[in-house]
Coordinates of C-alpha atoms and ligand atoms in Angstrom, one line a residue:
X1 CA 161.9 146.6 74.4
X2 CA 161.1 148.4 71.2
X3 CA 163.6 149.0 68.4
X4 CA 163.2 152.6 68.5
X5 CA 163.9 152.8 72.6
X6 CA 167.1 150.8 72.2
X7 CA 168.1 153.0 69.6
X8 CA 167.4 156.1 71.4
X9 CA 169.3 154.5 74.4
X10 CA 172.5 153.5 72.3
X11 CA 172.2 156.5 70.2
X12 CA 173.0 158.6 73.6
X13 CA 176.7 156.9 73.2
X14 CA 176.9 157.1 69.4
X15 CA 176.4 153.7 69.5
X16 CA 173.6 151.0 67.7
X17 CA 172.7 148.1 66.3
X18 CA 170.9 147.6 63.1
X19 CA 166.9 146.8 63.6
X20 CA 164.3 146.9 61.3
X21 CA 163.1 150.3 59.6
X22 CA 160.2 150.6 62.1
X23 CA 160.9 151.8 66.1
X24 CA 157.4 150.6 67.5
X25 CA 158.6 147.1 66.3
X26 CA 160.0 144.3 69.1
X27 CA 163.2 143.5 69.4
X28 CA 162.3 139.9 70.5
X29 CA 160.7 139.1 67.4
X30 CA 162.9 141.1 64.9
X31 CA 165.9 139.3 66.1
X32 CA 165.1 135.9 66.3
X33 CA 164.0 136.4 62.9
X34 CA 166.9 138.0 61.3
X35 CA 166.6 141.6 61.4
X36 CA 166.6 143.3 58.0
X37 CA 167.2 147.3 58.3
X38 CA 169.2 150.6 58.0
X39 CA 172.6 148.6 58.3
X40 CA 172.2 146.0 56.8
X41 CA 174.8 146.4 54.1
X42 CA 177.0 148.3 56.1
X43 CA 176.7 145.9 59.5
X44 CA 174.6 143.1 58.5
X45 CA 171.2 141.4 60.1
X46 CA 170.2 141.9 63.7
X47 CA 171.4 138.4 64.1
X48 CA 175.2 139.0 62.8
X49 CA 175.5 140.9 66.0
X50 CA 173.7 138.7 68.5
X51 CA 176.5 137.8 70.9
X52 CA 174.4 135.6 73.6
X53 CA 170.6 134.9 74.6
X54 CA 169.2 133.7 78.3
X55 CA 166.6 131.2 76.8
X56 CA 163.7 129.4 78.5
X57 CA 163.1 126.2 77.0
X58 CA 159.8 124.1 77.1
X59 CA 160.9 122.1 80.0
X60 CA 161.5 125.5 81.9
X61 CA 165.4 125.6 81.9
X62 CA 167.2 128.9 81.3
X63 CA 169.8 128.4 79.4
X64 CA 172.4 131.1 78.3
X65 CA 173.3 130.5 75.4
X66 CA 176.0 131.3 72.7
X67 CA 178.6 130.2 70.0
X68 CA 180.9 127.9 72.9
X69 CA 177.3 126.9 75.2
X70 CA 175.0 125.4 73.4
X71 CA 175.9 126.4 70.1
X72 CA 173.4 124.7 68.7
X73 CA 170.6 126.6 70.0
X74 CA 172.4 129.6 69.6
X75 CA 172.8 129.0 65.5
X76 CA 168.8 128.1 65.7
X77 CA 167.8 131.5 67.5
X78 CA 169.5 133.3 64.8
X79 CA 166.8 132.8 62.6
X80 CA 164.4 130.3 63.6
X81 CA 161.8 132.8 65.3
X82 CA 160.3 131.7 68.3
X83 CA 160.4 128.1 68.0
X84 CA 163.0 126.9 70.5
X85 CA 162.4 128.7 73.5
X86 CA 161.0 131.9 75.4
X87 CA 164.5 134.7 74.9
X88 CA 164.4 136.6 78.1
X89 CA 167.4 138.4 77.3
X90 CA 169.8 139.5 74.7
X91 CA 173.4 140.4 74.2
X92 CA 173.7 142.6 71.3
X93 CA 177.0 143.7 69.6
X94 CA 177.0 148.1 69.5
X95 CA 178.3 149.7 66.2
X96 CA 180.2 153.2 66.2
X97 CA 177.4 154.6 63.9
X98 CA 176.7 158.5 65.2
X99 CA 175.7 160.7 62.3
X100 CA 174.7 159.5 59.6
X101 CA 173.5 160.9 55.5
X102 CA 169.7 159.7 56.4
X103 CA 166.0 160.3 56.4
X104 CA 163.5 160.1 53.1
X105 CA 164.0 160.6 49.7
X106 CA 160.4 161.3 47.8
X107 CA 160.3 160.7 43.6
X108 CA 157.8 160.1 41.0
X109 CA 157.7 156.5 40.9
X110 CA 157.6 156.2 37.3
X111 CA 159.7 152.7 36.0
X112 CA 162.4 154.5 34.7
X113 CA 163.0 156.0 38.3
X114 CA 162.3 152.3 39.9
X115 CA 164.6 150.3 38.1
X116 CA 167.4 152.7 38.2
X117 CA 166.9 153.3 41.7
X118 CA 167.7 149.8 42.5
X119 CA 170.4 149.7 40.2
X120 CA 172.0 152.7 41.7
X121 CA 171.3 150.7 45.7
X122 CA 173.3 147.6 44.0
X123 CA 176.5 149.8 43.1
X124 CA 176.1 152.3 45.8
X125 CA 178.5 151.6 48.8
X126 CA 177.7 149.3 51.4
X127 CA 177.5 151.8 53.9
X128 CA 174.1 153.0 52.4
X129 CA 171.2 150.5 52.7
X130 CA 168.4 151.9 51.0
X131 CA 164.3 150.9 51.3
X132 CA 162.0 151.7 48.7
X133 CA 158.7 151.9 48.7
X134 CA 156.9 152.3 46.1
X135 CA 153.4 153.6 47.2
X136 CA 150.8 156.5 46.5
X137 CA 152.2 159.5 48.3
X138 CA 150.7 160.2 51.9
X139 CA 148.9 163.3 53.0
X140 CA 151.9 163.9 54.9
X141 CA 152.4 168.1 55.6
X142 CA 156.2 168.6 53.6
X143 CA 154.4 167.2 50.8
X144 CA 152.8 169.8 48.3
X145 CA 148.7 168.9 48.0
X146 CA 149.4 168.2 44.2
X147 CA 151.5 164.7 44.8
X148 CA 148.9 163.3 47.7
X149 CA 148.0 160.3 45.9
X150 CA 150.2 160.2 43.5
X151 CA 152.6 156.9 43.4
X152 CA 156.1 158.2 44.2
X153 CA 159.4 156.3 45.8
X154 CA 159.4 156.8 49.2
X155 CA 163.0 155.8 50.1
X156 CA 164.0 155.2 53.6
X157 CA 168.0 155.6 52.9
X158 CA 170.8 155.7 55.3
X159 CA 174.3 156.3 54.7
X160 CA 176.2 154.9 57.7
X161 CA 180.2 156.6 57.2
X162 CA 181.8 159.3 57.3
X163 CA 179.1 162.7 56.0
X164 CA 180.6 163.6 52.9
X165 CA 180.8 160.3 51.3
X166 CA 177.2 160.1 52.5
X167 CA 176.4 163.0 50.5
X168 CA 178.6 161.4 47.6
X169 CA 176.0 158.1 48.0
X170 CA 172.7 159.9 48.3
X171 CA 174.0 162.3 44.8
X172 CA 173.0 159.7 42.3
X173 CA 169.4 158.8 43.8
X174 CA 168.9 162.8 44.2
X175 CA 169.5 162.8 40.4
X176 CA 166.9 160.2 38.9
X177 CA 163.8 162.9 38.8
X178 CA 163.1 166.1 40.1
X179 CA 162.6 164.8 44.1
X180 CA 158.9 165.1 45.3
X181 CA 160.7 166.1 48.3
X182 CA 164.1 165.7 49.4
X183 CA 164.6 165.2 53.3
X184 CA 168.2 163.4 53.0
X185 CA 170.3 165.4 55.8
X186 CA 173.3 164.8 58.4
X187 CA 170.8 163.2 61.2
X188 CA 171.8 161.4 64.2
X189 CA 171.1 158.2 63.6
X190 CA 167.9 157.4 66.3
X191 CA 166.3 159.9 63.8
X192 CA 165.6 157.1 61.5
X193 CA 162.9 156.3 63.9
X194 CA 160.7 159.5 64.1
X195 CA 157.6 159.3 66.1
X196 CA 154.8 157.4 64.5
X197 CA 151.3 157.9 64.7
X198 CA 149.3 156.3 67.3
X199 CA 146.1 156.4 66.1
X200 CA 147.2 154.5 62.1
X201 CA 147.3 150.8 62.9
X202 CA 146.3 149.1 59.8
X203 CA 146.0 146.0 59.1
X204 CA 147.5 144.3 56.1
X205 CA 147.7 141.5 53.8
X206 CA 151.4 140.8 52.3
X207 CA 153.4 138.7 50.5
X208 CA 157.5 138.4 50.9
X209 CA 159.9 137.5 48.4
X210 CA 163.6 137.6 47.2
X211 CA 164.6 139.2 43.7
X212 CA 167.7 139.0 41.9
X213 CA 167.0 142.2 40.1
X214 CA 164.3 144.5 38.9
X215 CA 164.5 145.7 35.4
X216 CA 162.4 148.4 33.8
X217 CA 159.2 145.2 32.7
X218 CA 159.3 144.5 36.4
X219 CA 158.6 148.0 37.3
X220 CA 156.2 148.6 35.4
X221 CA 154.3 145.6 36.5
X222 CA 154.7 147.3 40.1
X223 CA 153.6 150.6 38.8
X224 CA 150.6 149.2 36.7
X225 CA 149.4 146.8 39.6
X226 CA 149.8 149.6 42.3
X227 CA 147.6 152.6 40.4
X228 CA 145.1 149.2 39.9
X229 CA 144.5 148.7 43.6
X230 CA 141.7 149.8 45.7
X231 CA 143.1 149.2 48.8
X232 CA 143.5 152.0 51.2
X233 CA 147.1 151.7 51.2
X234 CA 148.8 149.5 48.6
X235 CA 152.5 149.9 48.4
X236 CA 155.8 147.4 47.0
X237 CA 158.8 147.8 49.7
X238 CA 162.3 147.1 47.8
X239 CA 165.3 146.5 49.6
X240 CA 168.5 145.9 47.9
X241 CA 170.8 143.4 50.0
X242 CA 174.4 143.0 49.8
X243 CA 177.6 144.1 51.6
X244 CA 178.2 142.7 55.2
X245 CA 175.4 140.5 55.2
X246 CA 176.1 138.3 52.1
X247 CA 179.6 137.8 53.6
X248 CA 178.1 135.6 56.2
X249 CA 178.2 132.2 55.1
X250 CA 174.8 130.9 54.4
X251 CA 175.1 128.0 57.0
X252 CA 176.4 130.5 59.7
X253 CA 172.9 130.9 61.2
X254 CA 169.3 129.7 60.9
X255 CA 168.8 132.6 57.8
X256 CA 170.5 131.2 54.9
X257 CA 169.2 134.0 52.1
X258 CA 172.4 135.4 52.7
X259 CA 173.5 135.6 48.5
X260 CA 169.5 137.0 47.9
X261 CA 170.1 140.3 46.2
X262 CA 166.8 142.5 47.0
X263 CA 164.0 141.6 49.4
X264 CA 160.5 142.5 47.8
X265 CA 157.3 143.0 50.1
X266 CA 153.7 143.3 48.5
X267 CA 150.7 144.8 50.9
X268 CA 147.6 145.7 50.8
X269 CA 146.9 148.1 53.6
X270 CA 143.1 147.9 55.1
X271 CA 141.3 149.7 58.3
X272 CA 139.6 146.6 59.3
X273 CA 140.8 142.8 59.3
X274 CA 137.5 141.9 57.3
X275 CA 138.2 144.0 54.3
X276 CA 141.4 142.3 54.1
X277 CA 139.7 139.3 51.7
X278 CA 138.9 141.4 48.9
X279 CA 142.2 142.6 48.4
X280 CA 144.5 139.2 48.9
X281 CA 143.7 138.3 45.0
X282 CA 145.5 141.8 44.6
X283 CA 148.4 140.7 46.6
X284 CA 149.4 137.3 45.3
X285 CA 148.4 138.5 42.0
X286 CA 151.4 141.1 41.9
X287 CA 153.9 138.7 44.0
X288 CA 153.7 135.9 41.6
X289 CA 154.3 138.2 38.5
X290 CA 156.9 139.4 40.3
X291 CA 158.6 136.1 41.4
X292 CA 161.7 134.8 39.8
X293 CA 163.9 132.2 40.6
X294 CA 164.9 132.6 44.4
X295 CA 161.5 130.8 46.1
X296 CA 163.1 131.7 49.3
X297 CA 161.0 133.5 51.9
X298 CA 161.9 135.9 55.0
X299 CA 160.5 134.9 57.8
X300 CA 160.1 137.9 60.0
X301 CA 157.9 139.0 57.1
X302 CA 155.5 135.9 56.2
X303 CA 151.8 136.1 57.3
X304 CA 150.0 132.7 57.8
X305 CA 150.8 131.3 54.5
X306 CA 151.0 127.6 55.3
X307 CA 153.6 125.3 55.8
X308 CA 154.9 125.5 52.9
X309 CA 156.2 128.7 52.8
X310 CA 157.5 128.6 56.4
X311 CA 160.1 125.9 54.7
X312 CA 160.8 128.5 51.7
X313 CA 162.3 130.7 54.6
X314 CA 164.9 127.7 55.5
X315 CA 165.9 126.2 52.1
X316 CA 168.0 122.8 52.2
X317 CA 169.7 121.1 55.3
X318 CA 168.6 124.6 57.3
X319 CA 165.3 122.8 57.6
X320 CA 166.5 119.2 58.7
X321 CA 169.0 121.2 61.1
X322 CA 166.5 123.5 62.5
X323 CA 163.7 120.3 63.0
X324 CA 166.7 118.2 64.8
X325 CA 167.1 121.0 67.3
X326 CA 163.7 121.8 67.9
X327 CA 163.1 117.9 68.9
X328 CA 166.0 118.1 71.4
X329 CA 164.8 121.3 73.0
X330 CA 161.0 121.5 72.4
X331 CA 159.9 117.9 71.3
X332 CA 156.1 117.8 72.1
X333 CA 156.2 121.6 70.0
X334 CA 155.0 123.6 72.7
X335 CA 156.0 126.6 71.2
X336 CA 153.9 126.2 68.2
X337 CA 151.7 129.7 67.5
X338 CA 154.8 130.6 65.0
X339 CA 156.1 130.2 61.8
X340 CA 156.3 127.1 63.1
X341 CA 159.3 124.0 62.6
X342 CA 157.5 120.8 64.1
X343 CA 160.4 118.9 66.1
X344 CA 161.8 115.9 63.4
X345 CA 160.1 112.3 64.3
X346 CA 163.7 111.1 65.0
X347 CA 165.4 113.7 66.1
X348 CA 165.3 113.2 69.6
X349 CA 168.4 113.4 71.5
X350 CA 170.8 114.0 74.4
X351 CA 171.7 118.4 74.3
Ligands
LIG401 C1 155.3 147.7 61.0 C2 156.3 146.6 60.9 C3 157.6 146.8 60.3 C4 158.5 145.8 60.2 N1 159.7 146.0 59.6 C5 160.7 145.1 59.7 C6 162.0 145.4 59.2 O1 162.3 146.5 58.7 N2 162.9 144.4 59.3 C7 162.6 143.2 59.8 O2 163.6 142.4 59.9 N3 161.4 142.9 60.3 C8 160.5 143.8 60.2 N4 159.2 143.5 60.7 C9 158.9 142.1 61.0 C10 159.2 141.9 62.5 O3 160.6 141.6 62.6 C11 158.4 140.7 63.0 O4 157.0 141.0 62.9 C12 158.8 140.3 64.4 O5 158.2 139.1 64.8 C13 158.3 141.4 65.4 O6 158.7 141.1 66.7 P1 157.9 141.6 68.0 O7 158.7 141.2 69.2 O8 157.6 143.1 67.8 O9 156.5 140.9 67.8 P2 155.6 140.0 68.6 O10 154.3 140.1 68.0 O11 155.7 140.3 70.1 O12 156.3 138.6 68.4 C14 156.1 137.9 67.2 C15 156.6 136.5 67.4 O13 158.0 136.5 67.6 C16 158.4 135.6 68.5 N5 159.0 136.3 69.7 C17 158.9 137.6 70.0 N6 159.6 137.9 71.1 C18 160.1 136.7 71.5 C19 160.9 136.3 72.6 N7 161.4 137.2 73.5 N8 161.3 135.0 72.7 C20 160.9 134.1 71.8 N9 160.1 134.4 70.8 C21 159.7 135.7 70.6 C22 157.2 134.8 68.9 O14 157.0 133.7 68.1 C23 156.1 135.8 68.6 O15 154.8 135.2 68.3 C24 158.2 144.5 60.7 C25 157.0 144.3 61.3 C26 156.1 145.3 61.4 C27 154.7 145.0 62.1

């Protein structure tokens, strides 16, 4: 099941839970990972609202599990990916969230516009959670010929209370520059997840990171880099953090990132997998100016980046915790085409 049908299904009841900003994407793999989206300020990750799982394990056992039965497994599912089990089913918590201040927010993505952008995400109220990406505009049709190619912000924002303080929220952002195009409206909130395009499946290289801010040098790094590339696509996706899920203590779940303040993604967008190469330099060239202090890593968003980085998504004793549990439920690592946690040498032990 896709993100995008369970919303529609929910959104029937005024009803949802927070996915990811994308409706073709699983909701297998988005939870398990974490789930970063349209709530997450207001509601948190997918995971915060992951009441139970039915999980088959490597030696073939279903096992339901949640925070009294095996509540071990049930903290590692909440973050750990794939790693401990097949998750044939999952019992997800609904939110009252019905209409919503939503949709896309187009501006010139000059560094002024960046930097105060995500300084007006930080002190906007938590029930906006805002994504920016900063990318040359598409040829979309509500966007005049003159801006197609042009970099502009093209924020995904949503405003999860009541309408007029959504308005209120959106006010400031509509304020930074003469909008590109303004498409912020009352919505239902399944209309975060308008059709997509069949035919555009790209391929990309990326790079995932945590920021604790992004000041007007760092934007214009973003800004320089981008208009550099000669990718087909090449866009920086911001998304300020915060609000419900930083109040989750960090040991609550397998995703401990919970105090990281803005999640940065870098991509190079390609037609083919073989013209990927030639823009990776591109890629990690603008991550690592980017990169501050938080070496943490998300995992639903690494690529196959090596071991290494797989532990920068579980920092500290999430690691040795994650590795005990995957050697009492998967020991010979049979589910291993993953970001993967090999089971710890001595971890084996009774469930
Ligand atoms: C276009 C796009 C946009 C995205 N946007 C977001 C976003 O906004 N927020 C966010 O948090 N993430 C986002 N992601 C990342 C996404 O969460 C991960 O790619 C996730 O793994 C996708 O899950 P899936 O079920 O669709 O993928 P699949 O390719 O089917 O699965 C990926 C991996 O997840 C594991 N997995 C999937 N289902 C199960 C299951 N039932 N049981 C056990 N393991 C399973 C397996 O290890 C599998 O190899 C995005 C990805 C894409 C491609």
């Amino acid at each position: 099941m896709t993100a995008g049908e369970y919303t529609v299904a929910a959104g029937e009841h005024g009803l949802a839970t927070g996915f990811g900003d994308t409706g073709t994407v699983g909701i297998g793999g988005l939870t398990l990972g974490g789930g970063v989206g349209f709530l997450v300020r207001k509601h948190g990750l997918t995971i915060d609202d992951l009441l139970a799982a039915e999980v088959v394990t490597a030696d073939g056992e279903l096992l339901r599990v949640d925070a009294e039965t095996h509540p071990d497994l049930f903290w590692a599912v909440r973050g750990g990916g794939g790693n401990f089990g097949v998750a044939t089913r999952l019992k997800l918590r609904l939110r009252e969230v019905d209409q919503v201040v939503g949709g896309m927010l187009f501006l010139p993505a000059t560094p002024e516009v960046i930097a105060s952008f995500v300084a007006e995400a930080e002190a906007a109220p938590e029930e906006l959670s805002t994504i920016a990406n900063v990318m040359p505009a598409p040829p979309m049709p509500f966007l005049a010929p003159e801006h197609h190619g042009q970099l502009v912000v093209m924020a995904l924002m949503t405003c999860a209370g009541d309408l007029e303080e959504g308005q209120r929220a959106v006010a400031p952002f509509r304020a930074l520059a003469t909008p590109v195009a303004d498409m912020l409206r009352p919505m239902s909130y399944p209309e975060m997840y308008p059709p997509e395009d069949e035919e555009f499946r790209p391929v990309a290289v990326t790079r995932t990171m945590f920021m604790d801010g992004i000041d007007r040098g760092a934007a214009e790094t973003i800004v320089e880099r981008l208009q550099a590339s000669t990718a087909m696509m090449a866009v920086t996706q911001i998304r300020v953090l915060g609000g419900a899920m930083a109040r989750v203590p960090a040991d609550a779940t397998a995703f401990a990132h919970r105090k990281s303040r803005i999640m940065v993604n870098v991509a190079a967008l390609a037609e083919r997998p073989e013209q990927l190469p030639e823009h990776e330099p591109w890629v990690t060239g603008l991550a690592a100016e980017l990169r501050q202090g938080d070496g943490g890593a998300y995992v639903g968003f690494l690529s196959d980046e090596g071991e290494e980085r797989v532990r920068a998504a579980y920092p500290g004793s999430t690691w040795d915790r994650l590795a005990t549990i995957k050697a009492r439920y998967d020991p010979d690592n049979l589910f291993r085409l993953n970001q993967n946690i090999p089971p710890a040498v001595d971890g084996r032990g009774s469930r």
